Amino acid sequence: MLISLNLFAQAPPSPVIGNVNSFEGLGLGVPAFAQTSTVPDANGAVSSTQYVQAANGFYAVFSKAGALLQAPLPGSNLFASLGPAHPCVVNNDGSPLVKFDQLANRWVITQFTHVNGPVAGFMQCVAVSNTSDATGAYTGYEFNYGPLLRNDSPRLAIWNDAYYISYNMVTVATGASAGVALCALDRSQMILGLPATQICFGLPTFTDIIPADLEGPNAPPAGSPEYFMGAAPDSLSLNLWQMSSLNFGLGAATLSAPANIPVALYSPVCVAGPCIQQPGTPVTLDDVSANLMHRLVYRNFPGDHESLVVSHAVFSGSTSGARWYEIRNPSAAAPTVFQQQTFAPDASYRFMSSAAMDQLGNIALGYNVSSSTINPGIGLTGRAAGDPLNTMGAELTVQPGGGAMTAPSPNWGTFTNLTMDPADDCTFWYTNEYMSVTGTLWNTRIANFKFTNCGPDFFLSSAPASQTVIQGNSVNYTISMTSTNAYAGTANLSVTGLPAGATATFTPASLTGAASSTLAVSTIATTPAGTYTLTISGTDGTLTRTTPVTLVVTGPQNFSLSVTPGAQSAAPGQSAVYSVTVNPANGYTGTVNLSTSPLPAGTTATFAPASVPAGGSSTLTISVAAGAVSGVYPITITGSDTVSVPNLTNSTSVNLLISDFAVSATPASLTVPQNNSGNYAVSVAAISGYSGTVNLTLSGQPAGVTGVFTPASITGSGSSTLAVSVGSAVPAGSYPLIITGSDGVTTHTAAVTLVVVAADFTLVATPASQTVAAGTNANYTLSVSPLNGFTDTVNFSASVTPAVAGAPVVIFSPTSVVSSGTATMTVISTAFTTPAGTYSITVTGTSTTQSHSASVTLTVNPAADFTISASPSSQTVIVGTNAGYAVNIGSLNGFNGIVNLTTAVTPAVAGAPVATINPGSLTGSGTASLALTTSVSTTPGTYTITVTGTNAGGPVHSASVTLVVNPPAGDFSISATGSVTIKRGKTGTVTVTITSIGGFANNVQFSVTGLPTGVTAKFTPTSVNGSGSSTLTLTVGNSVKQGGYPLVVTGTSGLLIHSTGVLLSVN
């Protein structure tokens, strides 16, 4: 969404800018300048006497009147001091950016090189002039960012503690954004032409952040951070970072989190590609309105406030305007916008702007102007410090356009530059591009102007910037005053910041016009040594200007000794060499005599030379004789100057490491069987840095024993393997051997023992003991292990004690092993017959020459068994009735097998009782049911029933019970009333009588059959014992048909059944 916004669009105030003077810069028609790009990125800076402009990879130097002092040169020429092979010299990749360091009077010009050449990596090239003359020599620097990320869109800024630069970083492999890099370059080294380093921070999620650029003669307050600013993506705020606590020695600094500064809502202009119109062509120009434009200006108004001023293009109406901001006191916890405005006085496009602020707080704004009726030209506006906030004056035309840009990729540019003249801090200098004719070739214009309210002033400068004084002495500075805008007053000079005991005198004490004064600073012997910043002030009424100088107070002349290396190693017969340097301090220029003490026994020392002038060096050689004792020896090196007043003596120390070596071997004793070999590990340890070569030899070995070292010599320290081979004829025994190490000067030995043994084996049986039940087996493992290279076959045999009948039987699998291995010995106890007890089993292994035994024990417990019983032991029944018994199985000795149960009945006569057992088997223990069934045909008598329990392959046991079967005991007869007549719906009764026969006394149950439907019957009682009667009650329903119904009444007692008839008549 595009937002149309004319912020504070009231009628502008009257013009406050005086005459605008301009001359042509680099571009179309300039001799010795050939355009290579449609994007000039014109920019420049001004000193007290010169203006330097850069565009399109070239730079040129102009006088302030517009005379060409140096014809256009490629930017790569500035870096010649690096040497011809450096990428910054070989490649001229363009985008130069020009700055003038007003505090140091130095030009600083930078451009990138994006050819990943002989020195790997993408670089930023920075040149610092050796003087204030832009046509003179420069010292070049290369800052490398590696081969993976490309430094793009560099923005350089001047600050008092460093040069700061920001980049958009691009991933080389993909072209994707890698965020920004914010870097600080070591300014203090660079203005002296010394090697310099940088400190960088990466912000991977941000782009287009620019550093604050110091404007005017007033440095930021002491300890002030550098500021970096970028437009926030919400189009409602700006982000402000602070970098501080620089330590280039450690490569450390601090970067704050961004402070967010709310601003008036805006929208970028060309969001979908080039959109800025030109007359007479469909080609439109691109802008970079999403970015804050070069520069972010910083100015310090001491004792009052600090300001940041910046601008960019924003959408306004249907075109674009130049949005500018002034942010006050940026170091506050929450910086705020002091004033802001979108300058858009009409419907033309205003873009690629740059803002600046003079010593009074007047703000100027330069930019390009274009529309469908106006060719791309250069305009500017401004506001006086006292004007209403958020306003600019009327627009002034610096250079009208004479044609349109018709290049197929119309990127107009990415930055331009509006700067202040250090000569008066009132004059603005501005350069930008314009089109003089339609086509693809551009022009640039360099303009200068100032506000009518910027009056006379003066500035102070000092030389040299720093002086060093020895305690008790004096130094002088020259303080110069420069008048601007016809200043004719008198400034009184003063100084602050002097160290304790120091005094200062100005001659003269005040200056008028262009004049100078000598500042003499005197110290006393007790003035503390250190570095001090002195502030020289010139005051004329309310107008005060300052300039800083540095005073370095040092102690008296002296020297110190340094030596490299701090420690050296030498073996007997060798030498250690050191370099001793005399380091002068505080201007010392004498000669120092060198000596050493103490020296260890067996060493000598010589200096070459023995006397060294200040800043010179001597070679110290310490020779170590044969037999010198190894160790670390501190040696003091003393330097004496007996000529100086007072005499000076200083010392330093080094370590002499007399080296040696030691020989050791492991194991101390090695056992090797005949006709075999073994190894010793031999170590040579370096002592105190020993680096010689030690040759190894063996002595003391008997005939038939040989030894080979691998390797045979060791340099410095290391290890060797001594392989000892023993022949078959070497007698068994212990032999002392000597291992000797020698480097030709020193010899050391190590003693070891060689034990020669015959071959043998060991026999082990496991486990040592087992317990089994009779009838089960046990397995033992036999292990044969070789000793001393044993390789024979071992055969197994065994003996068992006591050797009783049925004793356990032993078998082997396998029956022998060769050299080493295992076998299984199975001990079999015969089924249930092996006597219980503990047996000792001795196993013997026999080879051709050796025999060894091992014993184990086997405890045989009684075999697992079971018991069987049945209850009751006897029962009596009459024929036709049944009997039941319980069969119990009990476990002995842990028996848990299956017992199968069977039955047998004797005598096995026809009609004998039938035996049934359930279940037919039991596991371990339990109870089964034995059922005996008789019938009326069973022959009375006594029967024996035998129950047999069988464990398959194991024990068999039986139990017996008896069953007495008797004949029936007596009988009975049954009689009843012969007939009964009952009306429908009524009841009637019949008497049923049981008569005992032969002493019958059993129970008789009654029943009736033949009842017609609708008739019910009931006996009272339902049964009788022995003899008795029962009443049969018959109930006749209403639906029963009339007639006679024969009924049968039955009495039942076991197998005895008798019946009688009854006639039922229904009417």
PDB file of C-alpha atoms in Angstrom, residues 501-703:
ATOM      1  CA  GLY A 501      53.486  20.238  38.603  1.00  0.00           C
ATOM      2  CA  ALA A 502      53.278  21.396  34.980  1.00  0.00           C
ATOM      3  CA  THR A 503      52.905  25.042  33.989  1.00  0.00           C
ATOM      4  CA  ALA A 504      52.029  26.704  30.665  1.00  0.00           C
ATOM      5  CA  THR A 505      52.886  30.057  29.085  1.00  0.00           C
ATOM      6  CA  PHE A 506      51.478  31.588  25.861  1.00  0.00           C
ATOM      7  CA  THR A 507      53.643  34.011  23.863  1.00  0.00           C
ATOM      8  CA  PRO A 508      51.700  36.111  22.968  1.00  0.00           C
ATOM      9  CA  ALA A 509      48.783  35.485  25.344  1.00  0.00           C
ATOM     10  CA  SER A 510      46.157  36.600  22.766  1.00  0.00           C
ATOM     11  CA  LEU A 511      45.742  36.454  19.005  1.00  0.00           C
ATOM     12  CA  THR A 512      44.146  38.790  16.455  1.00  0.00           C
ATOM     13  CA  GLY A 513      43.360  37.786  12.893  1.00  0.00           C
ATOM     14  CA  ALA A 514      45.608  35.218  11.234  1.00  0.00           C
ATOM     15  CA  ALA A 515      48.315  34.897  13.882  1.00  0.00           C
ATOM     16  CA  SER A 516      50.073  32.315  16.045  1.00  0.00           C
ATOM     17  CA  SER A 517      51.311  31.933  19.622  1.00  0.00           C
ATOM     18  CA  THR A 518      53.917  29.644  21.225  1.00  0.00           C
ATOM     19  CA  LEU A 519      52.655  27.522  24.090  1.00  0.00           C
ATOM     20  CA  ALA A 520      55.522  26.471  26.388  1.00  0.00           C
ATOM     21  CA  VAL A 521      54.695  23.619  28.768  1.00  0.00           C
ATOM     22  CA  SER A 522      57.192  23.039  31.605  1.00  0.00           C
ATOM     23  CA  THR A 523      57.291  19.998  33.900  1.00  0.00           C
ATOM     24  CA  ILE A 524      59.098  19.263  37.152  1.00  0.00           C
ATOM     25  CA  ALA A 525      60.877  16.094  38.257  1.00  0.00           C
ATOM     26  CA  THR A 526      57.804  14.854  40.102  1.00  0.00           C
ATOM     27  CA  THR A 527      55.291  15.473  37.328  1.00  0.00           C
ATOM     28  CA  PRO A 528      53.561  12.068  36.964  1.00  0.00           C
ATOM     29  CA  ALA A 529      54.496  10.198  33.822  1.00  0.00           C
ATOM     30  CA  GLY A 530      51.571   9.615  31.490  1.00  0.00           C
ATOM     31  CA  THR A 531      49.648  10.847  28.466  1.00  0.00           C
ATOM     32  CA  TYR A 532      47.557  13.981  28.914  1.00  0.00           C
ATOM     33  CA  THR A 533      45.072  15.753  26.643  1.00  0.00           C
ATOM     34  CA  LEU A 534      45.423  19.527  26.891  1.00  0.00           C
ATOM     35  CA  THR A 535      42.606  21.745  25.669  1.00  0.00           C
ATOM     36  CA  ILE A 536      43.695  25.164  24.323  1.00  0.00           C
ATOM     37  CA  SER A 537      40.860  27.700  24.279  1.00  0.00           C
ATOM     38  CA  GLY A 538      40.590  31.037  22.539  1.00  0.00           C
ATOM     39  CA  THR A 539      37.897  33.286  23.976  1.00  0.00           C
ATOM     40  CA  ASP A 540      36.489  36.491  22.512  1.00  0.00           C
ATOM     41  CA  GLY A 541      33.519  37.523  24.608  1.00  0.00           C
ATOM     42  CA  THR A 542      30.940  34.765  24.190  1.00  0.00           C
ATOM     43  CA  LEU A 543      32.769  33.177  21.275  1.00  0.00           C
ATOM     44  CA  THR A 544      35.072  30.326  22.321  1.00  0.00           C
ATOM     45  CA  ARG A 545      36.977  27.985  20.084  1.00  0.00           C
ATOM     46  CA  THR A 546      39.221  25.136  21.195  1.00  0.00           C
ATOM     47  CA  THR A 547      41.893  22.807  19.858  1.00  0.00           C
ATOM     48  CA  PRO A 548      43.345  19.748  21.611  1.00  0.00           C
ATOM     49  CA  VAL A 549      46.987  18.649  21.931  1.00  0.00           C
ATOM     50  CA  THR A 550      48.593  15.640  23.570  1.00  0.00           C
ATOM     51  CA  LEU A 551      51.369  15.871  26.164  1.00  0.00           C
ATOM     52  CA  VAL A 552      53.325  12.694  26.927  1.00  0.00           C
ATOM     53  CA  VAL A 553      55.400  12.931  30.126  1.00  0.00           C
ATOM     54  CA  THR A 554      58.133  10.316  30.478  1.00  0.00           C
ATOM     55  CA  GLY A 555      60.767   9.444  33.063  1.00  0.00           C
ATOM     56  CA  PRO A 556      64.566   9.998  32.724  1.00  0.00           C
ATOM     57  CA  GLN A 557      66.600   8.338  29.996  1.00  0.00           C
ATOM     58  CA  ASN A 558      67.144   4.665  30.535  1.00  0.00           C
ATOM     59  CA  PHE A 559      67.234   1.399  28.718  1.00  0.00           C
ATOM     60  CA  SER A 560      65.886  -2.103  29.081  1.00  0.00           C
ATOM     61  CA  LEU A 561      67.128  -5.437  27.814  1.00  0.00           C
ATOM     62  CA  SER A 562      65.052  -7.942  25.897  1.00  0.00           C
ATOM     63  CA  VAL A 563      66.157 -11.342  24.770  1.00  0.00           C
ATOM     64  CA  THR A 564      64.764 -13.898  22.317  1.00  0.00           C
ATOM     65  CA  PRO A 565      64.069 -16.654  22.657  1.00  0.00           C
ATOM     66  CA  GLY A 566      63.426 -16.761  26.383  1.00  0.00           C
ATOM     67  CA  ALA A 567      64.723 -20.332  26.585  1.00  0.00           C
ATOM     68  CA  GLN A 568      67.035 -22.443  24.447  1.00  0.00           C
ATOM     69  CA  SER A 569      67.987 -26.104  24.600  1.00  0.00           C
ATOM     70  CA  ALA A 570      71.467 -27.539  23.903  1.00  0.00           C
ATOM     71  CA  ALA A 571      72.904 -31.009  24.415  1.00  0.00           C
ATOM     72  CA  PRO A 572      76.481 -31.580  25.596  1.00  0.00           C
ATOM     73  CA  GLY A 573      78.790 -30.681  22.722  1.00  0.00           C
ATOM     74  CA  GLN A 574      76.269 -28.152  21.327  1.00  0.00           C
ATOM     75  CA  SER A 575      75.555 -24.417  21.756  1.00  0.00           C
ATOM     76  CA  ALA A 576      72.500 -22.267  22.556  1.00  0.00           C
ATOM     77  CA  VAL A 577      72.171 -18.917  20.757  1.00  0.00           C
ATOM     78  CA  TYR A 578      70.132 -15.889  21.965  1.00  0.00           C
ATOM     79  CA  SER A 579      69.568 -12.387  20.586  1.00  0.00           C
ATOM     80  CA  VAL A 580      69.915  -9.591  23.183  1.00  0.00           C
ATOM     81  CA  THR A 581      68.466  -6.160  22.307  1.00  0.00           C
ATOM     82  CA  VAL A 582      69.074  -2.834  24.083  1.00  0.00           C
ATOM     83  CA  ASN A 583      65.765  -0.947  24.104  1.00  0.00           C
ATOM     84  CA  PRO A 584      66.169   2.807  24.692  1.00  0.00           C
ATOM     85  CA  ALA A 585      63.627   4.637  26.820  1.00  0.00           C
ATOM     86  CA  ASN A 586      63.008   8.368  27.033  1.00  0.00           C
ATOM     87  CA  GLY A 587      65.653   9.268  24.468  1.00  0.00           C
ATOM     88  CA  TYR A 588      68.490   7.124  25.790  1.00  0.00           C
ATOM     89  CA  THR A 589      71.497   7.071  23.357  1.00  0.00           C
ATOM     90  CA  GLY A 590      74.333   5.431  25.338  1.00  0.00           C
ATOM     91  CA  THR A 591      76.302   2.191  24.945  1.00  0.00           C
ATOM     92  CA  VAL A 592      75.652  -0.862  27.093  1.00  0.00           C
ATOM     93  CA  ASN A 593      78.248  -3.488  28.138  1.00  0.00           C
ATOM     94  CA  LEU A 594      76.845  -7.017  28.402  1.00  0.00           C
ATOM     95  CA  SER A 595      77.721  -9.852  30.801  1.00  0.00           C
ATOM     96  CA  THR A 596      76.172 -13.082  32.147  1.00  0.00           C
ATOM     97  CA  SER A 597      75.910 -14.822  35.531  1.00  0.00           C
ATOM     98  CA  PRO A 598      75.806 -17.452  36.837  1.00  0.00           C
ATOM     99  CA  LEU A 599      76.842 -20.070  34.282  1.00  0.00           C
ATOM    100  CA  PRO A 600      76.374 -23.783  35.060  1.00  0.00           C
ATOM    101  CA  ALA A 601      79.459 -25.992  35.265  1.00  0.00           C
ATOM    102  CA  GLY A 602      80.775 -27.041  31.884  1.00  0.00           C
ATOM    103  CA  THR A 603      79.436 -24.007  29.946  1.00  0.00           C
ATOM    104  CA  THR A 604      80.954 -20.810  28.544  1.00  0.00           C
ATOM    105  CA  ALA A 605      79.266 -17.627  27.221  1.00  0.00           C
ATOM    106  CA  THR A 606      80.338 -15.049  24.605  1.00  0.00           C
ATOM    107  CA  PHE A 607      78.631 -11.863  23.290  1.00  0.00           C
ATOM    108  CA  ALA A 608      79.122 -10.640  19.739  1.00  0.00           C
ATOM    109  CA  PRO A 609      79.484  -7.711  20.172  1.00  0.00           C
ATOM    110  CA  ALA A 610      80.049  -7.319  23.910  1.00  0.00           C
ATOM    111  CA  SER A 611      79.059  -3.608  23.829  1.00  0.00           C
ATOM    112  CA  VAL A 612      75.819  -2.521  22.148  1.00  0.00           C
ATOM    113  CA  PRO A 613      74.531   0.994  21.356  1.00  0.00           C
ATOM    114  CA  ALA A 614      70.984   2.013  22.169  1.00  0.00           C
ATOM    115  CA  GLY A 615      68.582   0.178  19.893  1.00  0.00           C
ATOM    116  CA  GLY A 616      71.197  -2.374  18.872  1.00  0.00           C
ATOM    117  CA  SER A 617      71.460  -6.130  19.369  1.00  0.00           C
ATOM    118  CA  SER A 618      74.103  -8.692  20.320  1.00  0.00           C
ATOM    119  CA  THR A 619      74.301 -12.463  19.820  1.00  0.00           C
ATOM    120  CA  LEU A 620      74.849 -14.458  23.000  1.00  0.00           C
ATOM    121  CA  THR A 621      76.319 -17.931  22.454  1.00  0.00           C
ATOM    122  CA  ILE A 622      76.447 -20.418  25.361  1.00  0.00           C
ATOM    123  CA  SER A 623      78.551 -23.521  24.648  1.00  0.00           C
ATOM    124  CA  VAL A 624      77.823 -26.751  26.551  1.00  0.00           C
ATOM    125  CA  ALA A 625      80.739 -29.158  27.119  1.00  0.00           C
ATOM    126  CA  ALA A 626      80.517 -32.950  27.238  1.00  0.00           C
ATOM    127  CA  GLY A 627      79.556 -34.181  30.687  1.00  0.00           C
ATOM    128  CA  ALA A 628      77.471 -31.121  31.601  1.00  0.00           C
ATOM    129  CA  VAL A 629      74.585 -32.077  33.867  1.00  0.00           C
ATOM    130  CA  SER A 630      71.160 -31.762  32.294  1.00  0.00           C
ATOM    131  CA  GLY A 631      68.624 -29.376  33.767  1.00  0.00           C
ATOM    132  CA  VAL A 632      67.042 -25.934  33.481  1.00  0.00           C
ATOM    133  CA  TYR A 633      69.447 -23.126  34.426  1.00  0.00           C
ATOM    134  CA  PRO A 634      68.327 -19.497  34.778  1.00  0.00           C
ATOM    135  CA  ILE A 635      71.025 -17.133  33.508  1.00  0.00           C
ATOM    136  CA  THR A 636      71.012 -13.401  34.206  1.00  0.00           C
ATOM    137  CA  ILE A 637      72.086 -11.066  31.385  1.00  0.00           C
ATOM    138  CA  THR A 638      73.279  -7.706  32.741  1.00  0.00           C
ATOM    139  CA  GLY A 639      73.725  -4.502  30.767  1.00  0.00           C
ATOM    140  CA  SER A 640      75.776  -1.656  32.275  1.00  0.00           C
ATOM    141  CA  ASP A 641      76.434   1.897  31.123  1.00  0.00           C
ATOM    142  CA  THR A 642      79.227   3.273  33.343  1.00  0.00           C
ATOM    143  CA  VAL A 643      79.557   6.419  31.246  1.00  0.00           C
ATOM    144  CA  SER A 644      76.083   7.813  31.832  1.00  0.00           C
ATOM    145  CA  VAL A 645      75.351   9.985  34.836  1.00  0.00           C
ATOM    146  CA  PRO A 646      74.067   8.368  36.889  1.00  0.00           C
ATOM    147  CA  ASN A 647      75.422   4.952  35.875  1.00  0.00           C
ATOM    148  CA  LEU A 648      72.707   2.680  34.514  1.00  0.00           C
ATOM    149  CA  THR A 649      72.448  -1.069  35.070  1.00  0.00           C
ATOM    150  CA  ASN A 650      69.560  -3.265  33.957  1.00  0.00           C
ATOM    151  CA  SER A 651      69.182  -6.963  33.555  1.00  0.00           C
ATOM    152  CA  THR A 652      66.972  -9.665  32.189  1.00  0.00           C
ATOM    153  CA  SER A 653      67.079 -13.431  32.369  1.00  0.00           C
ATOM    154  CA  VAL A 654      66.887 -16.417  30.074  1.00  0.00           C
ATOM    155  CA  ASN A 655      66.739 -20.146  30.630  1.00  0.00           C
ATOM    156  CA  LEU A 656      69.423 -22.536  29.396  1.00  0.00           C
ATOM    157  CA  LEU A 657      68.121 -26.043  29.045  1.00  0.00           C
ATOM    158  CA  ILE A 658      71.032 -28.520  29.023  1.00  0.00           C
ATOM    159  CA  SER A 659      69.397 -31.426  27.330  1.00  0.00           C
ATOM    160  CA  ASP A 660      69.906 -35.169  27.743  1.00  0.00           C
ATOM    161  CA  PHE A 661      68.039 -38.343  27.133  1.00  0.00           C
ATOM    162  CA  ALA A 662      66.967 -41.377  29.149  1.00  0.00           C
ATOM    163  CA  VAL A 663      66.481 -44.976  28.023  1.00  0.00           C
ATOM    164  CA  SER A 664      63.843 -47.256  29.545  1.00  0.00           C
ATOM    165  CA  ALA A 665      62.280 -50.577  28.580  1.00  0.00           C
ATOM    166  CA  THR A 666      59.201 -52.570  29.522  1.00  0.00           C
ATOM    167  CA  PRO A 667      58.467 -55.125  30.690  1.00  0.00           C
ATOM    168  CA  ALA A 668      61.330 -55.445  33.189  1.00  0.00           C
ATOM    169  CA  SER A 669      61.104 -59.217  32.759  1.00  0.00           C
ATOM    170  CA  LEU A 670      59.872 -61.036  29.651  1.00  0.00           C
ATOM    171  CA  THR A 671      59.117 -64.794  29.542  1.00  0.00           C
ATOM    172  CA  VAL A 672      59.542 -66.465  26.139  1.00  0.00           C
ATOM    173  CA  PRO A 673      59.133 -70.229  25.508  1.00  0.00           C
ATOM    174  CA  GLN A 674      61.728 -72.076  23.552  1.00  0.00           C
ATOM    175  CA  ASN A 675      61.342 -71.667  19.799  1.00  0.00           C
ATOM    176  CA  ASN A 676      59.218 -68.508  20.281  1.00  0.00           C
ATOM    177  CA  SER A 677      59.704 -64.725  20.364  1.00  0.00           C
ATOM    178  CA  GLY A 678      58.635 -61.754  22.446  1.00  0.00           C
ATOM    179  CA  ASN A 679      58.844 -57.954  22.453  1.00  0.00           C
ATOM    180  CA  TYR A 680      60.178 -55.239  24.715  1.00  0.00           C
ATOM    181  CA  ALA A 681      58.984 -51.625  24.360  1.00  0.00           C
ATOM    182  CA  VAL A 682      62.050 -49.359  24.438  1.00  0.00           C
ATOM    183  CA  SER A 683      61.516 -45.633  25.093  1.00  0.00           C
ATOM    184  CA  VAL A 684      63.888 -42.702  24.645  1.00  0.00           C
ATOM    185  CA  ALA A 685      62.769 -39.678  26.653  1.00  0.00           C
ATOM    186  CA  ALA A 686      64.073 -36.203  25.782  1.00  0.00           C
ATOM    187  CA  ILE A 687      65.215 -34.141  28.750  1.00  0.00           C
ATOM    188  CA  SER A 688      65.263 -30.320  28.507  1.00  0.00           C
ATOM    189  CA  GLY A 689      64.531 -30.236  24.812  1.00  0.00           C
ATOM    190  CA  TYR A 690      66.958 -32.924  23.677  1.00  0.00           C
ATOM    191  CA  SER A 691      66.858 -33.346  19.875  1.00  0.00           C
ATOM    192  CA  GLY A 692      69.789 -35.641  19.030  1.00  0.00           C
ATOM    193  CA  THR A 693      69.720 -39.112  17.454  1.00  0.00           C
ATOM    194  CA  VAL A 694      70.094 -42.137  19.768  1.00  0.00           C
ATOM    195  CA  ASN A 695      71.286 -45.464  18.315  1.00  0.00           C
ATOM    196  CA  LEU A 696      70.051 -48.614  20.101  1.00  0.00           C
ATOM    197  CA  THR A 697      72.006 -51.877  20.689  1.00  0.00           C
ATOM    198  CA  LEU A 698      71.481 -55.098  22.721  1.00  0.00           C
ATOM    199  CA  SER A 699      74.024 -57.090  24.773  1.00  0.00           C
ATOM    200  CA  GLY A 700      74.075 -59.997  27.295  1.00  0.00           C
ATOM    201  CA  GLN A 701      71.914 -62.411  25.316  1.00  0.00           C
ATOM    202  CA  PRO A 702      72.855 -66.164  25.368  1.00  0.00           C
ATOM    203  CA  ALA A 703      73.632 -68.206  22.261  1.00  0.00           C
TER     204      ALA A 703
END
